[in-house]
Amino acid sequence: MSGTFIAANWKMYKNRAEAEAFFRAWRLLPAPRGREIAFFPPFTLLGVVKELLPSGQALGGQNLHEAAEGAFTGEVSAPMLSDAGCSYVLVGHSERRHVFGESDNRVAKKFSASMNGGLRPVLCVGEKLDEREAGRTLEVVLGQLASALGLLPPAQGFDVAYEPVWAIGTGKVAKASDASEVHLAIIEWLKKRGAGKEARVLYGGSVKPDNAAELLAADGVQGVLVGGASLEPTSFHKIATAGM
Ligand code: PGA
């Protein structure tokens, strides 16, 4: 994979009419060149967004179950997401880990299930505020990576999103230099393990039009995962074209 990766995580926002309005405006804005764009809408909008996406832009799920199919009421599998037109899926987003109690073990199962199901996972990792304050950021982040990747480097492609938990949805953004330190550590860790040669490491957590250029220019930052600021077309477009 090449090119800076700009991803929109819509979380549990938007209905059909709002998604249609978003793409009416989005399609009028010039496509950001040399950047890969992906949208992660709620499951109910995957089919709608698939139809409205400009060509070359990608679709992803926000979560998946580790089984391919089964009696798991309320869950969605990797083959189902593929079938709906997804090429990506978020795995281990901090809201999954910390609001819905997904363990490292569960995240590891989802990570491999997503690749077995033909998707490219974006593995989300990040420390909580008390862990950062205790100087444990790299230990936590690299521990989450090690647990998800297991013993063998995955055969298929994946990306990583570094999202400090204290920065998500709070308006508090990591300093570019702090993000860089963690990104470079992740890149180095992957290199040593011979894993993820093509993995891009994205930054997430309160990315906005006014901080995106600085973050995207930081050493080791190869894209951004945007929540709140991706819900509005002009704001997401400013981020998608920041620093160009
Ligand atoms: P935020 O969310 O941009 O609203 O902080 C980022 C994310 O959760 O992926």
PDB file of C-alpha atoms and ligand atoms in Angstrom:
ATOM      1  CA  MET A   1       0.000   0.000   0.000  1.00  0.00           C
ATOM      2  CA  SER A   2       1.298   3.430  -0.706  1.00  0.00           C
ATOM      3  CA  GLY A   3       0.205   6.974  -0.077  1.00  0.00           C
ATOM      4  CA  THR A   4      -0.931   8.713   3.040  1.00  0.00           C
ATOM      5  CA  PHE A   5      -4.060   7.079   4.419  1.00  0.00           C
ATOM      6  CA  ILE A   6      -6.938   9.315   5.539  1.00  0.00           C
ATOM      7  CA  ALA A   7      -9.739   7.427   7.292  1.00  0.00           C
ATOM      8  CA  ALA A   8     -13.159   8.641   8.465  1.00  0.00           C
ATOM      9  CA  ASN A   9     -14.607   6.825  11.470  1.00  0.00           C
ATOM     10  CA  TRP A  10     -18.262   7.843  11.626  1.00  0.00           C
ATOM     11  CA  LYS A  11     -18.903   5.823  14.816  1.00  0.00           C
ATOM     12  CA  MET A  12     -22.650   5.669  15.649  1.00  0.00           C
ATOM     13  CA  TYR A  13     -23.604   8.761  13.674  1.00  0.00           C
ATOM     14  CA  LYS A  14     -25.701   9.487  10.565  1.00  0.00           C
ATOM     15  CA  ASN A  15     -28.800   8.108   8.925  1.00  0.00           C
ATOM     16  CA  ARG A  16     -29.332   7.539   5.212  1.00  0.00           C
ATOM     17  CA  ALA A  17     -30.404  11.137   4.437  1.00  0.00           C
ATOM     18  CA  GLU A  18     -27.379  12.524   6.288  1.00  0.00           C
ATOM     19  CA  ALA A  19     -24.993  10.174   4.474  1.00  0.00           C
ATOM     20  CA  GLU A  20     -26.523  11.179   1.138  1.00  0.00           C
ATOM     21  CA  ALA A  21     -26.134  14.870   1.992  1.00  0.00           C
ATOM     22  CA  PHE A  22     -22.507  14.269   3.023  1.00  0.00           C
ATOM     23  CA  PHE A  23     -21.618  12.627  -0.289  1.00  0.00           C
ATOM     24  CA  ARG A  24     -23.501  15.192  -2.385  1.00  0.00           C
ATOM     25  CA  ALA A  25     -21.153  17.808  -0.937  1.00  0.00           C
ATOM     26  CA  TRP A  26     -18.075  15.527  -0.801  1.00  0.00           C
ATOM     27  CA  ARG A  27     -18.324  14.679  -4.480  1.00  0.00           C
ATOM     28  CA  LEU A  28     -18.198  18.371  -5.429  1.00  0.00           C
ATOM     29  CA  LEU A  29     -14.857  18.816  -3.637  1.00  0.00           C
ATOM     30  CA  PRO A  30     -11.661  17.969  -5.558  1.00  0.00           C
ATOM     31  CA  ALA A  31     -10.466  14.413  -4.833  1.00  0.00           C
ATOM     32  CA  PRO A  32      -7.308  14.542  -2.703  1.00  0.00           C
ATOM     33  CA  ARG A  33      -4.544  13.226  -4.958  1.00  0.00           C
ATOM     34  CA  GLY A  34      -1.953  10.775  -3.745  1.00  0.00           C
ATOM     35  CA  ARG A  35      -3.951  10.075  -0.597  1.00  0.00           C
ATOM     36  CA  GLU A  36      -6.002   7.015   0.061  1.00  0.00           C
ATOM     37  CA  ILE A  37      -9.416   7.819   1.521  1.00  0.00           C
ATOM     38  CA  ALA A  38     -11.599   5.328   3.403  1.00  0.00           C
ATOM     39  CA  PHE A  39     -14.949   5.687   5.150  1.00  0.00           C
ATOM     40  CA  PHE A  40     -16.018   3.593   8.130  1.00  0.00           C
ATOM     41  CA  PRO A  41     -19.783   4.233   8.475  1.00  0.00           C
ATOM     42  CA  PRO A  42     -22.127   2.330  10.807  1.00  0.00           C
ATOM     43  CA  PHE A  43     -23.183  -1.096   9.484  1.00  0.00           C
ATOM     44  CA  THR A  44     -26.621   0.188   8.445  1.00  0.00           C
ATOM     45  CA  LEU A  45     -24.993   2.601   5.980  1.00  0.00           C
ATOM     46  CA  LEU A  46     -22.403   0.321   4.366  1.00  0.00           C
ATOM     47  CA  GLY A  47     -24.621  -0.363   1.331  1.00  0.00           C
ATOM     48  CA  VAL A  48     -25.613   3.293   1.022  1.00  0.00           C
ATOM     49  CA  VAL A  49     -22.052   4.609   1.257  1.00  0.00           C
ATOM     50  CA  LYS A  50     -20.782   1.932  -1.141  1.00  0.00           C
ATOM     51  CA  GLU A  51     -23.102   3.358  -3.809  1.00  0.00           C
ATOM     52  CA  LEU A  52     -22.131   6.976  -3.145  1.00  0.00           C
ATOM     53  CA  LEU A  53     -18.344   6.658  -2.788  1.00  0.00           C
ATOM     54  CA  PRO A  54     -16.257   8.359  -5.458  1.00  0.00           C
ATOM     55  CA  SER A  55     -14.226   5.777  -7.387  1.00  0.00           C
ATOM     56  CA  GLY A  56     -10.926   4.912  -5.777  1.00  0.00           C
ATOM     57  CA  GLN A  57     -12.179   5.629  -2.250  1.00  0.00           C
ATOM     58  CA  ALA A  58     -12.637   2.693   0.095  1.00  0.00           C
ATOM     59  CA  LEU A  59     -15.176   1.337   2.545  1.00  0.00           C
ATOM     60  CA  GLY A  60     -14.563  -0.289   5.921  1.00  0.00           C
ATOM     61  CA  GLY A  61     -16.429  -1.746   8.888  1.00  0.00           C
ATOM     62  CA  GLN A  62     -15.970  -0.433  12.428  1.00  0.00           C
ATOM     63  CA  ASN A  63     -15.909  -3.831  14.101  1.00  0.00           C
ATOM     64  CA  LEU A  64     -16.392  -7.534  13.385  1.00  0.00           C
ATOM     65  CA  HIS A  65     -16.967 -10.860  15.098  1.00  0.00           C
ATOM     66  CA  GLU A  66     -14.146 -13.387  14.908  1.00  0.00           C
ATOM     67  CA  ALA A  67     -16.309 -16.237  13.604  1.00  0.00           C
ATOM     68  CA  ALA A  68     -17.190 -16.396   9.906  1.00  0.00           C
ATOM     69  CA  GLU A  69     -20.830 -17.146  10.710  1.00  0.00           C
ATOM     70  CA  GLY A  70     -22.912 -18.577  13.535  1.00  0.00           C
ATOM     71  CA  ALA A  71     -25.557 -18.002  16.160  1.00  0.00           C
ATOM     72  CA  PHE A  72     -24.164 -14.660  17.372  1.00  0.00           C
ATOM     73  CA  THR A  73     -27.122 -12.291  17.521  1.00  0.00           C
ATOM     74  CA  GLY A  74     -26.178  -8.730  16.743  1.00  0.00           C
ATOM     75  CA  GLU A  75     -22.757  -9.516  15.290  1.00  0.00           C
ATOM     76  CA  VAL A  76     -21.254  -9.154  11.810  1.00  0.00           C
ATOM     77  CA  SER A  77     -18.399 -11.223  10.337  1.00  0.00           C
ATOM     78  CA  ALA A  78     -15.460 -10.489   8.041  1.00  0.00           C
ATOM     79  CA  PRO A  79     -16.974 -12.349   5.052  1.00  0.00           C
ATOM     80  CA  MET A  80     -20.185 -10.321   5.550  1.00  0.00           C
ATOM     81  CA  LEU A  81     -18.258  -7.065   5.543  1.00  0.00           C
ATOM     82  CA  SER A  82     -16.383  -8.167   2.417  1.00  0.00           C
ATOM     83  CA  ASP A  83     -19.663  -9.057   0.791  1.00  0.00           C
ATOM     84  CA  ALA A  84     -20.997  -5.569   1.624  1.00  0.00           C
ATOM     85  CA  GLY A  85     -18.087  -4.039  -0.287  1.00  0.00           C
ATOM     86  CA  CYS A  86     -15.633  -3.401   2.537  1.00  0.00           C
ATOM     87  CA  SER A  87     -11.922  -3.716   2.041  1.00  0.00           C
ATOM     88  CA  TYR A  88     -11.010  -2.516   5.539  1.00  0.00           C
ATOM     89  CA  VAL A  89     -12.128  -3.033   9.131  1.00  0.00           C
ATOM     90  CA  LEU A  90     -11.181  -1.311  12.392  1.00  0.00           C
ATOM     91  CA  VAL A  91     -10.009  -3.778  15.025  1.00  0.00           C
ATOM     92  CA  GLY A  92      -9.574  -2.980  18.708  1.00  0.00           C
ATOM     93  CA  HIS A  93     -10.773   0.622  18.575  1.00  0.00           C
ATOM     94  CA  SER A  94     -10.433   2.148  22.044  1.00  0.00           C
ATOM     95  CA  GLU A  95     -14.227   2.355  22.390  1.00  0.00           C
ATOM     96  CA  ARG A  96     -14.422  -1.398  21.716  1.00  0.00           C
ATOM     97  CA  ARG A  97     -11.659  -2.082  24.243  1.00  0.00           C
ATOM     98  CA  HIS A  98     -12.703   0.320  26.985  1.00  0.00           C
ATOM     99  CA  VAL A  99     -16.491   0.748  26.604  1.00  0.00           C
ATOM    100  CA  PHE A 100     -17.338  -2.788  25.439  1.00  0.00           C
ATOM    101  CA  GLY A 101     -14.594  -4.590  27.339  1.00  0.00           C
ATOM    102  CA  GLU A 102     -12.787  -6.257  24.424  1.00  0.00           C
ATOM    103  CA  SER A 103      -9.662  -7.943  25.759  1.00  0.00           C
ATOM    104  CA  ASP A 104      -6.306  -8.166  23.984  1.00  0.00           C
ATOM    105  CA  ASN A 105      -7.134 -11.809  23.353  1.00  0.00           C
ATOM    106  CA  ARG A 106     -10.417 -10.984  21.643  1.00  0.00           C
ATOM    107  CA  VAL A 107      -8.733  -8.269  19.593  1.00  0.00           C
ATOM    108  CA  ALA A 108      -6.108 -10.809  18.456  1.00  0.00           C
ATOM    109  CA  LYS A 109      -8.844 -13.187  17.288  1.00  0.00           C
ATOM    110  CA  LYS A 110     -10.611 -10.405  15.408  1.00  0.00           C
ATOM    111  CA  PHE A 111      -7.334  -9.277  13.852  1.00  0.00           C
ATOM    112  CA  SER A 112      -6.626 -12.672  12.325  1.00  0.00           C
ATOM    113  CA  ALA A 113     -10.298 -13.285  11.435  1.00  0.00           C
ATOM    114  CA  SER A 114     -10.389 -10.044   9.480  1.00  0.00           C
ATOM    115  CA  MET A 115      -7.425 -11.080   7.344  1.00  0.00           C
ATOM    116  CA  ASN A 116      -8.763 -14.617   6.880  1.00  0.00           C
ATOM    117  CA  GLY A 117     -12.005 -13.020   5.689  1.00  0.00           C
ATOM    118  CA  GLY A 118     -10.246 -10.985   3.010  1.00  0.00           C
ATOM    119  CA  LEU A 119     -10.168  -7.626   4.797  1.00  0.00           C
ATOM    120  CA  ARG A 120      -7.248  -5.358   5.623  1.00  0.00           C
ATOM    121  CA  PRO A 121      -7.510  -4.558   9.338  1.00  0.00           C
ATOM    122  CA  VAL A 122      -6.588  -1.235  10.881  1.00  0.00           C
ATOM    123  CA  LEU A 123      -5.382  -2.345  14.294  1.00  0.00           C
ATOM    124  CA  CYS A 124      -5.998   0.391  16.869  1.00  0.00           C
ATOM    125  CA  VAL A 125      -3.654   0.725  19.834  1.00  0.00           C
ATOM    126  CA  GLY A 126      -3.205   3.417  22.456  1.00  0.00           C
ATOM    127  CA  GLU A 127      -2.541   4.172  26.091  1.00  0.00           C
ATOM    128  CA  LYS A 128      -4.872   5.632  28.718  1.00  0.00           C
ATOM    129  CA  LEU A 129      -3.994   8.874  30.519  1.00  0.00           C
ATOM    130  CA  ASP A 130      -2.790   7.169  33.714  1.00  0.00           C
ATOM    131  CA  GLU A 131      -0.570   4.869  31.647  1.00  0.00           C
ATOM    132  CA  ARG A 132       0.995   7.853  29.836  1.00  0.00           C
ATOM    133  CA  GLU A 133       1.493   9.692  33.120  1.00  0.00           C
ATOM    134  CA  ALA A 134       3.169   6.623  34.590  1.00  0.00           C
ATOM    135  CA  GLY A 135       5.604   6.578  31.632  1.00  0.00           C
ATOM    136  CA  ARG A 136       4.137   3.318  30.322  1.00  0.00           C
ATOM    137  CA  THR A 137       3.029   4.494  26.841  1.00  0.00           C
ATOM    138  CA  LEU A 138       5.430   2.401  24.763  1.00  0.00           C
ATOM    139  CA  GLU A 139       5.040  -0.650  26.996  1.00  0.00           C
ATOM    140  CA  VAL A 140       1.225  -0.522  26.576  1.00  0.00           C
ATOM    141  CA  VAL A 141       1.199   0.227  22.852  1.00  0.00           C
ATOM    142  CA  LEU A 142       3.858  -2.324  21.905  1.00  0.00           C
ATOM    143  CA  GLY A 143       2.196  -4.856  24.240  1.00  0.00           C
ATOM    144  CA  GLN A 144      -1.112  -4.402  22.381  1.00  0.00           C
ATOM    145  CA  LEU A 145       0.705  -4.875  19.070  1.00  0.00           C
ATOM    146  CA  ALA A 146       2.502  -8.010  20.269  1.00  0.00           C
ATOM    147  CA  SER A 147      -0.719  -9.493  21.548  1.00  0.00           C
ATOM    148  CA  ALA A 148      -2.657  -8.840  18.328  1.00  0.00           C
ATOM    149  CA  LEU A 149       0.076 -10.120  16.051  1.00  0.00           C
ATOM    150  CA  GLY A 150       0.671 -13.245  18.121  1.00  0.00           C
ATOM    151  CA  LEU A 151       3.684 -15.413  17.522  1.00  0.00           C
ATOM    152  CA  LEU A 152       3.802 -15.367  13.747  1.00  0.00           C
ATOM    153  CA  PRO A 153       3.891 -12.237  11.604  1.00  0.00           C
ATOM    154  CA  PRO A 154       0.591 -12.063   9.681  1.00  0.00           C
ATOM    155  CA  ALA A 155       0.866 -13.113   6.050  1.00  0.00           C
ATOM    156  CA  GLN A 156      -1.525 -10.438   4.854  1.00  0.00           C
ATOM    157  CA  GLY A 157      -1.467  -6.671   4.885  1.00  0.00           C
ATOM    158  CA  PHE A 158      -2.676  -4.523   7.739  1.00  0.00           C
ATOM    159  CA  ASP A 159      -2.363  -0.977   9.065  1.00  0.00           C
ATOM    160  CA  VAL A 160      -1.993   0.338  12.608  1.00  0.00           C
ATOM    161  CA  ALA A 161      -3.704   3.352  14.180  1.00  0.00           C
ATOM    162  CA  TYR A 162      -2.056   4.903  17.218  1.00  0.00           C
ATOM    163  CA  GLU A 163      -4.881   6.530  19.147  1.00  0.00           C
ATOM    164  CA  PRO A 164      -4.038   7.734  22.660  1.00  0.00           C
ATOM    165  CA  VAL A 165      -7.250   7.062  24.597  1.00  0.00           C
ATOM    166  CA  TRP A 166      -7.089  10.455  26.353  1.00  0.00           C
ATOM    167  CA  ALA A 167      -7.111  12.225  22.963  1.00  0.00           C
ATOM    168  CA  ILE A 168     -10.165  10.521  21.466  1.00  0.00           C
ATOM    169  CA  GLY A 169     -13.194  12.796  21.298  1.00  0.00           C
ATOM    170  CA  THR A 170     -11.728  15.091  23.951  1.00  0.00           C
ATOM    171  CA  GLY A 171     -10.270  17.883  21.818  1.00  0.00           C
ATOM    172  CA  LYS A 172      -6.887  17.071  23.406  1.00  0.00           C
ATOM    173  CA  VAL A 173      -4.428  16.155  20.700  1.00  0.00           C
ATOM    174  CA  ALA A 174      -1.030  14.545  21.161  1.00  0.00           C
ATOM    175  CA  LYS A 175       1.891  16.849  20.395  1.00  0.00           C
ATOM    176  CA  ALA A 176       3.340  15.983  16.990  1.00  0.00           C
ATOM    177  CA  SER A 177       6.642  15.118  18.689  1.00  0.00           C
ATOM    178  CA  ASP A 178       4.898  12.724  21.137  1.00  0.00           C
ATOM    179  CA  ALA A 179       2.984  11.082  18.282  1.00  0.00           C
ATOM    180  CA  SER A 180       6.237  10.734  16.338  1.00  0.00           C
ATOM    181  CA  GLU A 181       7.987   8.999  19.204  1.00  0.00           C
ATOM    182  CA  VAL A 182       5.267   6.341  19.398  1.00  0.00           C
ATOM    183  CA  HIS A 183       4.917   5.976  15.607  1.00  0.00           C
ATOM    184  CA  LEU A 184       8.648   5.462  15.159  1.00  0.00           C
ATOM    185  CA  ALA A 185       8.643   2.884  17.962  1.00  0.00           C
ATOM    186  CA  ILE A 186       5.783   1.005  16.269  1.00  0.00           C
ATOM    187  CA  ILE A 187       7.538   1.099  12.880  1.00  0.00           C
ATOM    188  CA  GLU A 188      10.779  -0.132  14.455  1.00  0.00           C
ATOM    189  CA  TRP A 189       8.953  -2.901  16.350  1.00  0.00           C
ATOM    190  CA  LEU A 190       7.226  -4.102  13.162  1.00  0.00           C
ATOM    191  CA  LYS A 191      10.498  -4.026  11.240  1.00  0.00           C
ATOM    192  CA  LYS A 192      12.274  -6.130  13.869  1.00  0.00           C
ATOM    193  CA  ARG A 193       9.470  -8.686  13.715  1.00  0.00           C
ATOM    194  CA  GLY A 194       9.548  -8.729   9.893  1.00  0.00           C
ATOM    195  CA  ALA A 195       5.845  -7.847   9.989  1.00  0.00           C
ATOM    196  CA  GLY A 196       3.766  -5.250   8.252  1.00  0.00           C
ATOM    197  CA  LYS A 197       6.319  -4.131   5.688  1.00  0.00           C
ATOM    198  CA  GLU A 198       3.572  -2.229   3.938  1.00  0.00           C
ATOM    199  CA  ALA A 199       1.732  -1.229   7.100  1.00  0.00           C
ATOM    200  CA  ARG A 200       0.915   2.429   7.479  1.00  0.00           C
ATOM    201  CA  VAL A 201       0.820   3.870  10.985  1.00  0.00           C
ATOM    202  CA  LEU A 202      -1.997   6.393  11.375  1.00  0.00           C
ATOM    203  CA  TYR A 203      -2.510   8.881  14.179  1.00  0.00           C
ATOM    204  CA  GLY A 204      -5.997   9.266  15.676  1.00  0.00           C
ATOM    205  CA  GLY A 205      -7.443  11.383  18.480  1.00  0.00           C
ATOM    206  CA  SER A 206      -8.962  14.853  17.977  1.00  0.00           C
ATOM    207  CA  VAL A 207      -7.528  15.335  14.481  1.00  0.00           C
ATOM    208  CA  LYS A 208      -9.029  18.598  13.176  1.00  0.00           C
ATOM    209  CA  PRO A 209      -8.508  20.850  10.131  1.00  0.00           C
ATOM    210  CA  ASP A 210      -6.185  23.095  12.152  1.00  0.00           C
ATOM    211  CA  ASN A 211      -3.831  20.388  13.462  1.00  0.00           C
ATOM    212  CA  ALA A 212      -3.866  17.849  10.601  1.00  0.00           C
ATOM    213  CA  ALA A 213      -1.010  19.352   8.560  1.00  0.00           C
ATOM    214  CA  GLU A 214       1.371  19.351  11.524  1.00  0.00           C
ATOM    215  CA  LEU A 215       0.463  15.792  12.500  1.00  0.00           C
ATOM    216  CA  LEU A 216       0.747  14.507   8.921  1.00  0.00           C
ATOM    217  CA  ALA A 217       4.175  16.128   8.612  1.00  0.00           C
ATOM    218  CA  ALA A 218       5.456  14.442  11.791  1.00  0.00           C
ATOM    219  CA  ASP A 219       8.074  11.744  11.387  1.00  0.00           C
ATOM    220  CA  GLY A 220       6.474   8.295  11.201  1.00  0.00           C
ATOM    221  CA  VAL A 221       2.893   9.561  10.765  1.00  0.00           C
ATOM    222  CA  GLN A 222       1.565   7.972   7.577  1.00  0.00           C
ATOM    223  CA  GLY A 223      -2.063   8.966   7.832  1.00  0.00           C
ATOM    224  CA  VAL A 224      -4.856   9.895  10.219  1.00  0.00           C
ATOM    225  CA  LEU A 225      -7.987   8.242  11.599  1.00  0.00           C
ATOM    226  CA  VAL A 226     -10.579  10.962  12.109  1.00  0.00           C
ATOM    227  CA  GLY A 227     -13.741  10.735  14.204  1.00  0.00           C
ATOM    228  CA  GLY A 228     -15.754  13.893  14.939  1.00  0.00           C
ATOM    229  CA  ALA A 229     -14.135  16.045  12.252  1.00  0.00           C
ATOM    230  CA  SER A 230     -14.964  13.493   9.529  1.00  0.00           C
ATOM    231  CA  LEU A 231     -18.721  13.967   9.891  1.00  0.00           C
ATOM    232  CA  GLU A 232     -18.809  17.207   7.947  1.00  0.00           C
ATOM    233  CA  PRO A 233     -17.540  17.221   4.316  1.00  0.00           C
ATOM    234  CA  THR A 234     -15.646  20.532   4.328  1.00  0.00           C
ATOM    235  CA  SER A 235     -13.891  19.749   7.576  1.00  0.00           C
ATOM    236  CA  PHE A 236     -12.928  16.234   6.448  1.00  0.00           C
ATOM    237  CA  HIS A 237     -11.769  17.586   3.090  1.00  0.00           C
ATOM    238  CA  LYS A 238      -9.489  20.123   4.806  1.00  0.00           C
ATOM    239  CA  ILE A 239      -7.930  17.250   6.744  1.00  0.00           C
ATOM    240  CA  ALA A 240      -7.693  15.009   3.678  1.00  0.00           C
ATOM    241  CA  THR A 241      -5.824  17.715   1.784  1.00  0.00           C
ATOM    242  CA  ALA A 242      -3.831  19.135   4.729  1.00  0.00           C
ATOM    243  CA  GLY A 243      -0.207  19.893   3.934  1.00  0.00           C
ATOM    244  CA  MET A 244      -0.633  19.245   0.196  1.00  0.00           C
TER     245      MET A 244
HETATM  246  P1  PGA B   1     -11.979  11.781  17.319  1.00  0.00           P
HETATM  247  O1  PGA B   1     -12.065  10.187  17.195  1.00  0.00           O
HETATM  248  O2  PGA B   1     -11.325  12.288  16.049  1.00  0.00           O
HETATM  249  O3  PGA B   1     -13.415  12.240  17.435  1.00  0.00           O
HETATM  250  O4  PGA B   1     -11.154  12.087  18.519  1.00  0.00           O
HETATM  251  C1  PGA B   1     -11.030   9.427  16.641  1.00  0.00           C
HETATM  252  C2  PGA B   1     -11.352   7.945  16.694  1.00  0.00           C
HETATM  253  O5  PGA B   1     -11.976   7.515  17.674  1.00  0.00           O
HETATM  254  O6  PGA B   1     -11.026   7.174  15.784  1.00  0.00           O
END
